[in-house]
Amino acid sequence: MCSSDLFDTFKDLQPLSLLATSPGAVVVHPSVPARSLKELIALAKARPGRLNFSSTGNGSANHLAGELLKLLGRNAVPTVAQRAIQLAGVAGFSDAVPSLAQSYAAGRSPAVRLAVIEALATIGTPEAFDAMVAAIQDLASEVRIAAMRALTARSYAGAWPAARDTVLGADLDRRSPQEVSALFELFGATCDVDGVTMLDAVLNGRGSFLRRRAERSARVNAALALSAALVRHPVARAALTRAVNDDDLVVRRAVQRSLLRGGT
């Protein structure tokens, strides 16, 4: 497969261009007596083998950064090569929720905020989902979608006011189809009976709580939202049934799929 001759990566490879950069951060548990990187390295040297770090996997940027930290600490910091966001969730560290919420609020990078959402979803306590609701208004679309889908999967009713206010106040035309679908499904999965009435109004042309004529895309998303609402509100089935023979083929098919998802 390759020559047995050894080569020197520093002499035999020539860098051409910087292709990407990746942000990084070093964080410790509040119980660790270190408040700076210098103090952390000194602590690792003083307590060889007693500290460890986690990364997103072998060869990742934060893994390599951690290996550099190990060299500075004279290999006193063992590696825990697994996704850091799973450490709190899989182990059931519900006490980590306040810290994760602070990390979300301080996270300048969408990747950091997305990792926090994944960790909160893994923990899965009411407190974790309460902390996640704020992400419905995140600046990054991928973070908003991840939060909506996690809240929808749990049908977390505490997200209903935020979902309702977002649908009523959002300029849906400026959002991607994926995000609008995620938003409407969250609306349906968490809404109360009044929310079902709103969706019925959009789907069946009984006025529009969106303050405009219900267009095809809005009606299709209303059908999907009603499908999500079926588990909690059987009355949603009546709204879907009224549109089974709709004149619009696309809407009609969306209604049929929604009823099939709901077990009809």
Coordinates of C-alpha atoms in Angstrom, one line a residue:
M1 CA 0.0 0.0 0.0
C2 CA 2.9 2.4 0.7
S3 CA 6.6 2.5 0.8
S4 CA 8.4 1.3 3.9
D5 CA 10.7 4.3 3.8
L6 CA 10.2 6.6 6.7
F7 CA 9.4 10.3 6.0
D8 CA 9.4 13.4 8.1
T9 CA 6.1 15.2 8.2
F10 CA 7.7 18.5 8.9
K11 CA 10.2 18.3 6.0
D12 CA 8.4 16.2 3.4
L13 CA 5.0 17.9 3.5
Q14 CA 4.5 21.5 2.4
P15 CA 1.5 23.5 3.7
L16 CA -0.4 25.2 1.0
S17 CA -3.3 27.1 2.5
L18 CA -5.5 27.5 5.6
L19 CA -8.8 25.8 4.8
A20 CA -10.7 26.2 8.1
T21 CA -10.5 27.3 11.7
S22 CA -12.3 25.8 14.6
P23 CA -13.1 27.5 17.9
G24 CA -12.2 25.8 21.1
A25 CA -12.7 26.3 24.8
V26 CA -11.4 24.7 28.0
V27 CA -13.9 24.3 30.7
V28 CA -13.8 22.6 34.1
H29 CA -16.2 21.6 36.8
P30 CA -16.6 24.3 39.5
S31 CA -15.1 21.8 42.0
V32 CA -11.7 21.8 40.1
P33 CA -9.4 24.3 41.9
A34 CA -8.2 26.0 38.7
R35 CA -9.3 29.4 37.3
S36 CA -6.9 29.7 34.4
L37 CA -5.1 27.5 31.9
K38 CA -1.9 28.0 33.7
E39 CA -3.4 26.9 37.0
L40 CA -5.0 23.9 35.2
I41 CA -1.6 22.7 33.8
A42 CA 0.0 23.1 37.2
L43 CA -2.8 21.1 38.8
A44 CA -2.4 18.3 36.2
K45 CA 1.4 18.2 36.9
A46 CA 0.7 18.1 40.7
R47 CA -2.0 15.3 40.3
P48 CA -0.8 13.0 37.5
G49 CA -3.5 10.7 36.3
R50 CA -6.2 12.2 38.4
L51 CA -7.6 14.6 35.8
N52 CA -9.0 13.7 32.4
F53 CA -10.6 15.4 29.4
S54 CA -13.3 14.4 26.9
S55 CA -13.4 15.1 23.2
T56 CA -15.7 14.6 20.2
G57 CA -13.6 11.7 19.0
N58 CA -10.1 10.7 17.9
G59 CA -8.5 13.1 15.5
S60 CA -11.0 15.9 16.1
A61 CA -9.8 19.5 16.7
N62 CA -10.6 19.4 20.4
H63 CA -9.0 16.0 20.8
L64 CA -5.7 17.3 19.3
A65 CA -5.9 20.4 21.4
G66 CA -6.3 18.2 24.5
E67 CA -3.3 16.1 23.4
L68 CA -1.3 19.4 23.3
L69 CA -2.5 20.2 26.8
K70 CA -1.3 16.7 27.9
L71 CA 2.2 17.5 26.5
L72 CA 2.2 20.8 28.4
G73 CA 1.1 18.9 31.5
R74 CA 3.7 16.1 30.9
N75 CA 1.1 13.5 30.0
A76 CA -0.6 13.9 33.3
V77 CA -4.1 14.2 31.8
P78 CA -5.6 11.0 30.4
T79 CA -8.0 11.2 27.4
V80 CA -11.6 10.3 27.6
A81 CA -12.3 9.8 23.9
Q82 CA -16.0 10.1 23.6
R83 CA -18.5 12.9 22.8
A84 CA -18.4 15.5 25.5
I85 CA -22.1 16.2 25.2
Q86 CA -23.0 12.7 26.1
L87 CA -21.1 12.7 29.4
A88 CA -23.8 14.6 31.2
G89 CA -26.8 13.1 29.4
V90 CA -26.0 9.4 29.4
A91 CA -24.9 9.5 33.0
G92 CA -28.0 11.4 33.9
F93 CA -26.3 14.5 35.2
S94 CA -29.4 16.6 35.6
D95 CA -27.4 18.9 38.0
A96 CA -25.5 20.0 34.8
V97 CA -28.6 21.8 33.4
P98 CA -27.9 25.3 35.0
S99 CA -24.3 25.1 33.7
L100 CA -25.5 24.0 30.3
A101 CA -28.0 26.9 30.2
Q102 CA -25.2 29.3 31.0
S103 CA -23.0 27.8 28.3
Y104 CA -25.8 28.2 25.8
A105 CA -26.3 31.9 26.7
A106 CA -22.6 32.6 26.5
G107 CA -22.0 30.5 23.3
R108 CA -20.9 32.7 20.4
S109 CA -20.5 29.7 18.1
P110 CA -23.7 28.0 16.8
A111 CA -21.8 24.7 17.1
V112 CA -21.4 25.3 20.9
R113 CA -25.1 26.1 21.3
L114 CA -26.1 23.1 19.2
A115 CA -24.0 20.9 21.4
V116 CA -25.8 22.3 24.4
I117 CA -29.2 21.6 22.9
E118 CA -28.2 18.0 22.2
A119 CA -26.9 17.6 25.8
L120 CA -30.2 19.0 27.2
A121 CA -32.3 16.7 25.0
T122 CA -30.2 13.7 26.2
I123 CA -30.8 14.7 29.9
G124 CA -34.5 15.0 29.2
T125 CA -35.7 16.4 32.5
P126 CA -38.4 19.1 32.6
E127 CA -35.7 21.6 33.7
A128 CA -33.6 20.6 30.7
F129 CA -36.5 21.2 28.3
D130 CA -37.4 24.5 30.0
A131 CA -33.8 25.6 29.3
M132 CA -34.1 24.5 25.7
V133 CA -37.2 26.6 24.9
A134 CA -35.1 29.8 24.6
A135 CA -33.4 28.2 21.6
I136 CA -36.6 28.5 19.5
Q137 CA -35.5 32.1 19.0
D138 CA -31.8 31.4 18.4
L139 CA -30.0 33.4 15.7
A140 CA -28.9 30.2 13.9
S141 CA -31.4 28.2 11.9
E142 CA -29.8 24.8 12.7
V143 CA -30.0 25.5 16.4
R144 CA -33.6 26.6 16.2
I145 CA -34.5 23.4 14.2
A146 CA -32.7 21.1 16.6
A147 CA -34.5 22.7 19.6
M148 CA -37.9 22.4 17.9
R149 CA -37.4 18.8 16.9
A150 CA -36.2 17.8 20.4
L151 CA -39.2 19.6 22.1
T152 CA -41.6 18.0 19.5
A153 CA -40.2 14.5 20.1
R154 CA -41.2 14.9 23.8
S155 CA -44.4 16.8 23.1
Y156 CA -43.2 19.2 25.8
A157 CA -46.3 21.4 26.6
G158 CA -44.1 24.0 28.2
A159 CA -42.9 25.0 24.7
W160 CA -46.4 25.9 23.5
P161 CA -46.5 29.6 24.4
A162 CA -43.1 30.1 22.6
A163 CA -44.2 28.1 19.6
R164 CA -47.4 30.0 19.3
D165 CA -45.8 33.4 19.6
T166 CA -43.1 32.4 17.1
V167 CA -45.7 31.3 14.5
L168 CA -47.7 34.5 15.1
G169 CA -44.8 36.8 15.0
A170 CA -42.4 35.2 12.5
D171 CA -41.9 36.1 8.9
L172 CA -42.3 32.6 7.7
D173 CA -41.4 33.5 4.1
R174 CA -37.8 34.2 5.3
R175 CA -37.4 30.8 6.9
S176 CA -36.4 27.6 5.2
P177 CA -39.1 25.0 4.4
Q178 CA -37.4 22.6 6.9
E179 CA -37.6 25.2 9.7
V180 CA -41.2 26.1 9.0
S181 CA -42.2 22.4 9.0
A182 CA -40.3 21.9 12.3
L183 CA -42.0 25.0 13.8
F184 CA -45.5 23.9 12.8
E185 CA -44.9 20.3 14.1
L186 CA -43.8 21.8 17.4
F187 CA -46.9 24.0 17.4
G188 CA -49.1 20.9 16.9
A189 CA -47.3 18.6 19.3
T190 CA -47.5 21.1 22.2
C191 CA -50.7 23.2 21.5
D192 CA -53.9 23.3 23.5
V193 CA -57.4 23.0 22.0
D194 CA -57.3 26.7 21.0
G195 CA -54.2 25.8 18.9
V196 CA -56.1 23.1 17.1
T197 CA -58.8 25.6 16.3
M198 CA -56.1 27.9 14.8
L199 CA -54.7 25.1 12.7
D200 CA -58.2 24.2 11.6
A201 CA -58.7 27.8 10.5
V202 CA -55.6 27.7 8.3
L203 CA -56.3 24.2 6.8
N204 CA -60.0 24.6 6.1
G205 CA -60.1 28.3 5.1
R206 CA -62.0 29.5 8.1
G207 CA -59.9 32.6 8.4
S208 CA -56.2 32.7 9.1
F209 CA -54.5 33.4 12.4
L210 CA -51.5 34.2 10.3
R211 CA -53.3 37.4 9.3
R212 CA -53.2 36.6 5.6
R213 CA -54.9 34.3 3.3
A214 CA -53.8 30.8 4.0
E215 CA -51.5 29.7 1.2
R216 CA -50.8 26.2 0.1
S217 CA -47.6 25.9 2.1
A218 CA -49.3 27.1 5.2
R219 CA -52.2 24.7 4.7
V220 CA -49.8 21.8 4.2
N221 CA -47.9 22.6 7.4
A222 CA -51.2 23.0 9.2
A223 CA -52.0 19.5 8.2
L224 CA -48.7 18.2 9.5
A225 CA -49.2 20.1 12.7
L226 CA -52.7 18.6 13.2
S227 CA -51.1 15.2 12.7
A228 CA -48.7 16.0 15.6
A229 CA -51.7 17.2 17.7
L230 CA -53.7 14.0 17.2
V231 CA -52.0 12.2 20.2
R232 CA -53.1 14.9 22.7
H233 CA -56.3 16.2 21.0
P234 CA -58.5 13.7 19.1
V235 CA -60.6 16.7 17.9
A236 CA -57.7 17.4 15.5
R237 CA -58.9 14.4 13.4
A238 CA -62.2 16.2 12.6
A239 CA -60.2 19.2 11.2
L240 CA -58.2 16.8 9.0
T241 CA -61.2 14.9 7.9
R242 CA -62.9 18.1 6.7
A243 CA -60.0 18.5 4.2
V244 CA -59.8 15.0 2.9
N245 CA -61.5 15.9 -0.4
D246 CA -59.8 19.4 -0.7
D247 CA -59.6 20.8 -4.3
D248 CA -55.9 21.3 -3.9
L249 CA -54.1 18.0 -4.7
V250 CA -51.0 18.9 -2.7
V251 CA -53.1 19.8 0.4
R252 CA -55.2 16.7 0.0
R253 CA -52.2 14.4 -0.1
A254 CA -50.7 16.2 3.0
V255 CA -54.0 15.6 4.8
Q256 CA -54.0 11.9 3.8
R257 CA -50.4 11.4 5.0
S258 CA -51.3 13.2 8.3
L259 CA -54.2 10.9 8.9
L260 CA -52.1 7.8 8.2
R261 CA -49.5 9.0 10.6
G262 CA -52.2 9.4 13.2
G263 CA -53.4 5.8 12.7
T264 CA -56.4 6.3 10.4

